[in-house]
Amino acid sequence: MGTLSREDMQSIRNIYCVGRNYAQHAKELGNDVPAEPIVFLKPSHAAVPLDGSAVEVEGKRGAVHYEVELVLRIGDRYEPGVDPDSIIDGLALGLDLTLRDVQSTAKSAGLPWLSAKGFPSSALLTGWQEYPGKQALYNREFSLKRNGQEVQRGSASQMLFHTSELIRYIGHRFGLDAGDIIFTGTPAGVGAVEDGDLLECFLAEELLGSCRIALQR
């Protein structure tokens, strides 16, 4: 189980995240399935490694939900016409932690999601793996276990907007360059964490990273 080095952490630039990219997840939260990618940002200092240690998480503002995701690392600048696969230089699993009550309030008021998505330790990451290419990635399932019980499972083949579409969309609308990472969306099965929970992230049944949740109340 590899972990992020200090150099890996310092090299992260923008953290792009994609919402509602799995139809069943959108439905479980009562959201419409989007016609185009929903993209939001987390601060780069929200990133922490899934290295087996305890992670202190905001717990005073309502439920904190786990969302396991495939994460892409960009290794070169996006230019129109580039093959999206050619600028991906790493793959990881991540946990997009979400203050769900705060997000629901923001959505109902038409406000940005930053307060619900960008708090400290809200972007947890395993160590980087070699990116296998789009077709190989579609055949690999990823999953999350909470206290030894599987709670989420999915694969890139279930995405509404696949990796190439996401890179073209984000690259065209916002720009992409080396050091940017993309959380690509979560499958169904999200839920609230409790203090002391053990969260374990698996890719093709291999454990890539874990943490113990320490809720701060």
GROMACS .gro file of C-alpha atoms in nm, residues 17-214:
model
  198
   17CYS     CA    1  -1.421   1.748  -0.846
   18VAL     CA    2  -1.712   1.616  -1.049
   19GLY     CA    3  -2.058   1.593  -0.895
   20ARG     CA    4  -2.339   1.352  -0.989
   21ASN     CA    5  -2.128   1.153  -1.237
   22TYR     CA    6  -2.297   0.824  -1.145
   23ALA     CA    7  -2.671   0.807  -1.212
   24GLN     CA    8  -2.756   0.595  -0.906
   25HIS     CA    9  -2.571   0.833  -0.675
   26ALA     CA   10  -2.761   1.131  -0.817
   27LYS     CA   11  -3.088   0.947  -0.762
   28GLU     CA   12  -3.007   0.840  -0.405
   29LEU     CA   13  -2.968   1.206  -0.309
   30GLY     CA   14  -3.282   1.311  -0.498
   31ASN     CA   15  -3.090   1.502  -0.765
   32ASP     CA   16  -3.154   1.520  -1.137
   33VAL     CA   17  -2.906   1.345  -1.366
   34PRO     CA   18  -2.702   1.630  -1.521
   35ALA     CA   19  -2.682   1.702  -1.893
   36GLU     CA   20  -2.318   1.815  -1.861
   37PRO     CA   21  -2.049   1.773  -1.595
   38ILE     CA   22  -2.097   1.951  -1.263
   39VAL     CA   23  -1.752   2.072  -1.157
   40PHE     CA   24  -1.644   2.227  -0.828
   41LEU     CA   25  -1.312   2.291  -0.654
   42LYS     CA   26  -1.149   2.202  -0.324
   43PRO     CA   27  -0.849   2.397  -0.188
   44SER     CA   28  -0.521   2.215  -0.245
   45HIS     CA   29  -0.453   2.216   0.128
   46ALA     CA   30  -0.769   2.005   0.182
   47ALA     CA   31  -0.563   1.707   0.057
   48VAL     CA   32  -0.430   1.457   0.311
   49PRO     CA   33  -0.285   1.108   0.257
   50LEU     CA   34  -0.479   0.788   0.320
   51ASP     CA   35  -0.182   0.632   0.498
   52GLY     CA   36  -0.359   0.443   0.776
   53SER     CA   37  -0.343   0.721   1.033
   54ALA     CA   38  -0.622   0.909   1.207
   55VAL     CA   39  -0.773   1.202   1.017
   56GLU     CA   40  -0.936   1.484   1.211
   57VAL     CA   41  -1.260   1.588   1.043
   58GLU     CA   42  -1.504   1.872   1.108
   59GLY     CA   43  -1.801   1.728   1.299
   60LYS     CA   44  -1.985   2.029   1.441
   61ARG     CA   45  -2.195   2.123   1.138
   62GLY     CA   46  -2.401   1.812   1.075
   63ALA     CA   47  -2.346   1.485   0.892
   64VAL     CA   48  -2.011   1.418   0.722
   65HIS     CA   49  -2.051   1.179   0.428
   66TYR     CA   50  -1.787   0.960   0.263
   67GLU     CA   51  -1.765   0.942  -0.119
   68VAL     CA   52  -1.503   0.713  -0.274
   69GLU     CA   53  -1.379   0.817  -0.618
   70LEU     CA   54  -1.127   0.744  -0.890
   71VAL     CA   55  -0.878   1.031  -0.905
   72LEU     CA   56  -0.673   1.130  -1.209
   73ARG     CA   57  -0.344   1.322  -1.197
   74ILE     CA   58  -0.262   1.547  -1.492
   75GLY     CA   59   0.098   1.542  -1.610
   76ASP     CA   60   0.097   1.797  -1.893
   77ARG     CA   61  -0.095   2.104  -2.013
   78TYR     CA   62  -0.427   2.044  -2.184
   79GLU     CA   63  -0.440   2.179  -2.538
   80PRO     CA   64  -0.734   2.150  -2.782
   81GLY     CA   65  -0.708   1.833  -2.986
   82VAL     CA   66  -0.478   1.651  -2.742
   83ASP     CA   67  -0.552   1.287  -2.664
   84PRO     CA   68  -0.685   1.308  -2.304
   85ASP     CA   69  -0.522   0.977  -2.210
   86SER     CA   70  -0.181   1.113  -2.305
   87ILE     CA   71  -0.180   1.381  -2.034
   88ILE     CA   72  -0.286   1.155  -1.745
   89ASP     CA   73   0.018   1.038  -1.548
   90GLY     CA   74  -0.132   0.886  -1.236
   91LEU     CA   75  -0.434   0.715  -1.083
   92ALA     CA   76  -0.541   0.708  -0.720
   93LEU     CA   77  -0.848   0.656  -0.509
   94GLY     CA   78  -0.983   0.944  -0.306
   95LEU     CA   79  -1.245   1.020  -0.046
   96ASP     CA   80  -1.443   1.336  -0.114
   97LEU     CA   81  -1.571   1.410   0.237
   98THR     CA   82  -1.884   1.623   0.237
   99LEU     CA   83  -2.073   1.819   0.501
  100ARG     CA   84  -2.407   1.698   0.370
  101ASP     CA   85  -2.635   1.920   0.579
  102VAL     CA   86  -2.430   2.225   0.483
  103GLN     CA   87  -2.442   2.123   0.116
  104SER     CA   88  -2.820   2.075   0.126
  105THR     CA   89  -2.864   2.424   0.270
  106ALA     CA   90  -2.632   2.573   0.007
  107LYS     CA   91  -2.812   2.396  -0.278
  108SER     CA   92  -3.155   2.513  -0.163
  109ALA     CA   93  -3.026   2.872  -0.145
  110GLY     CA   94  -2.842   2.853  -0.479
  111LEU     CA   95  -2.507   2.909  -0.308
  112PRO     CA   96  -2.163   2.759  -0.391
  113TRP     CA   97  -2.064   2.427  -0.234
  114LEU     CA   98  -1.724   2.539  -0.102
  115SER     CA   99  -1.825   2.542   0.264
  116ALA     CA  100  -1.956   2.187   0.232
  117LYS     CA  101  -1.673   2.047   0.020
  118GLY     CA  102  -1.358   2.248   0.091
  119PHE     CA  103  -1.300   2.213   0.464
  120PRO     CA  104  -0.965   2.082   0.600
  121SER     CA  105  -0.899   1.710   0.534
  122SER     CA  106  -1.190   1.686   0.290
  123ALA     CA  107  -0.980   1.544   0.003
  124LEU     CA  108  -0.819   1.217   0.115
  125LEU     CA  109  -0.587   1.043  -0.132
  126THR     CA  110  -0.412   0.709  -0.169
  127GLY     CA  111  -0.069   0.685  -0.327
  128TRP     CA  112  -0.044   0.725  -0.703
  129GLN     CA  113  -0.057   0.421  -0.932
  130GLU     CA  114   0.039   0.392  -1.297
  131TYR     CA  115  -0.254   0.496  -1.515
  132PRO     CA  116  -0.356   0.185  -1.715
  133GLY     CA  117  -0.537   0.364  -1.998
  134LYS     CA  118  -0.906   0.432  -2.045
  135GLN     CA  119  -1.015   0.090  -2.164
  136ALA     CA  120  -0.827  -0.100  -1.893
  137LEU     CA  121  -0.961   0.137  -1.629
  138TYR     CA  122  -1.320   0.061  -1.729
  139ASN     CA  123  -1.265  -0.305  -1.639
  140ARG     CA  124  -1.142  -0.232  -1.285
  141GLU     CA  125  -1.389  -0.196  -1.001
  142PHE     CA  126  -1.314   0.015  -0.697
  143SER     CA  127  -1.479   0.000  -0.357
  144LEU     CA  128  -1.493   0.138  -0.005
  145LYS     CA  129  -1.521  -0.058   0.318
  146ARG     CA  130  -1.638   0.099   0.641
  147ASN     CA  131  -1.534  -0.097   0.949
  148GLY     CA  132  -1.481  -0.405   0.731
  149GLN     CA  133  -1.817  -0.387   0.552
  150GLU     CA  134  -1.838  -0.284   0.188
  151VAL     CA  135  -2.052   0.028   0.146
  152GLN     CA  136  -1.965   0.146  -0.207
  153ARG     CA  137  -1.859  -0.026  -0.529
  154GLY     CA  138  -1.835   0.110  -0.882
  155SER     CA  139  -1.632   0.129  -1.201
  156ALA     CA  140  -1.547   0.391  -1.459
  157SER     CA  141  -1.780   0.216  -1.703
  158GLN     CA  142  -2.073   0.351  -1.496
  159MET     CA  143  -1.972   0.715  -1.530
  160LEU     CA  144  -2.214   0.947  -1.707
  161PHE     CA  145  -1.915   1.146  -1.837
  162HIS     CA  146  -1.607   0.933  -1.892
  163THR     CA  147  -1.248   1.037  -1.826
  164SER     CA  148  -1.185   1.176  -2.176
  165GLU     CA  149  -1.503   1.384  -2.164
  166LEU     CA  150  -1.413   1.521  -1.822
  167ILE     CA  151  -1.062   1.621  -1.929
  168ARG     CA  152  -1.189   1.794  -2.243
  169TYR     CA  153  -1.465   1.973  -2.052
  170ILE     CA  154  -1.249   2.089  -1.762
  171GLY     CA  155  -0.952   2.168  -1.985
  172HIS     CA  156  -1.164   2.382  -2.217
  173ARG     CA  157  -1.368   2.560  -1.948
  174PHE     CA  158  -1.110   2.608  -1.675
  175GLY     CA  159  -0.769   2.486  -1.792
  176LEU     CA  160  -0.562   2.184  -1.691
  177ASP     CA  161  -0.189   2.157  -1.634
  178ALA     CA  162   0.068   1.939  -1.459
  179GLY     CA  163  -0.018   1.890  -1.093
  180ASP     CA  164  -0.393   1.931  -1.131
  181ILE     CA  165  -0.602   1.637  -1.010
  182ILE     CA  166  -0.960   1.534  -1.085
  183PHE     CA  167  -1.196   1.354  -0.847
  184THR     CA  168  -1.421   1.188  -1.106
  185GLY     CA  169  -1.740   1.125  -0.906
  186THR     CA  170  -1.878   0.865  -0.666
  187PRO     CA  171  -2.106   0.564  -0.709
  188ALA     CA  172  -2.416   0.500  -0.495
  189GLY     CA  173  -2.387   0.401  -0.130
  190VAL     CA  174  -2.265   0.722   0.035
  191GLY     CA  175  -2.334   0.765   0.404
  192ALA     CA  176  -2.237   0.944   0.723
  193VAL     CA  177  -1.915   0.864   0.909
  194GLU     CA  178  -1.896   0.815   1.285
  195ASP     CA  179  -1.608   0.887   1.518
  196GLY     CA  180  -1.357   0.601   1.506
  197ASP     CA  181  -1.471   0.461   1.170
  198LEU     CA  182  -1.208   0.273   0.968
  199LEU     CA  183  -1.236   0.358   0.598
  200GLU     CA  184  -1.049   0.139   0.344
  201CYS     CA  185  -1.022   0.206  -0.032
  202PHE     CA  186  -0.977  -0.082  -0.277
  203LEU     CA  187  -0.895  -0.092  -0.649
  204ALA     CA  188  -0.955  -0.431  -0.813
  205GLU     CA  189  -0.965  -0.580  -0.460
  206GLU     CA  190  -0.622  -0.436  -0.371
  207LEU     CA  191  -0.610  -0.213  -0.064
  208LEU     CA  192  -0.465   0.122  -0.171
  209GLY     CA  193  -0.520   0.332   0.139
  210SER     CA  194  -0.709   0.371   0.465
  211CYS     CA  195  -0.773   0.607   0.754
  212ARG     CA  196  -0.940   0.624   1.093
  213ILE     CA  197  -1.195   0.907   1.129
  214ALA     CA  198  -1.160   1.138   1.429
   0.00000   0.00000   0.00000
